[in-house]
C-alpha angles and dihedrals in degrees: 000000000000093000094051086051091046090051090049095049092051093050088051092052099038109119111251126201111254121238109258109226116185120216097242113204093210116160138054121312131192113223115229096262096057091233099111148020123218126202112210112208141163119270109184110303091338137064128251136178137211136187111262102168136022128196086221109025095164123072106245095222102042102026090227126117114289113264133211090254095158094056103130082219105082089202090061097048093091098058122103124254090223107093095011117154106235100158119057142166099007109166122194114246109194095193089062095029095226142096108254147157092064138118134243122201116209106208095190090064104021096235128132115213135186109257152183135189127208125186104231094178130351086269101037128068129185111216110182120189122197151160115236104332127036089223088072107053146079131274125211125186117220124198120217116245118230 
């Protein structure tokens, strides 16, 4: 009986590996310029983000939806900015507590950068774009849209 009780006690006190839950920044976020809202969603095992709102959705000269005119790929310059995927392939790194190894596309310049995103609070998201090393880059802080 004592050995059974001892085994039960050891089993109850044995260390267990905690379930790692990643803070997922699902939802709609306003960029820090106020020009666009980005919806972050799951794409497979990773996160992606697309433009769901623009302050100026219409081209002032044509009156038609704004297009991705600065895209380096001429075949993509006719696609509208609305619903354009601008965040791709972000995977969660529990050690760094952030989503990383992704890419962010700046439709204003037509450039694509490596990036990571990190929830600072439930309503504040750090989005850092960089070339090469994340130490050299620029952080932007997005706000959750309610």
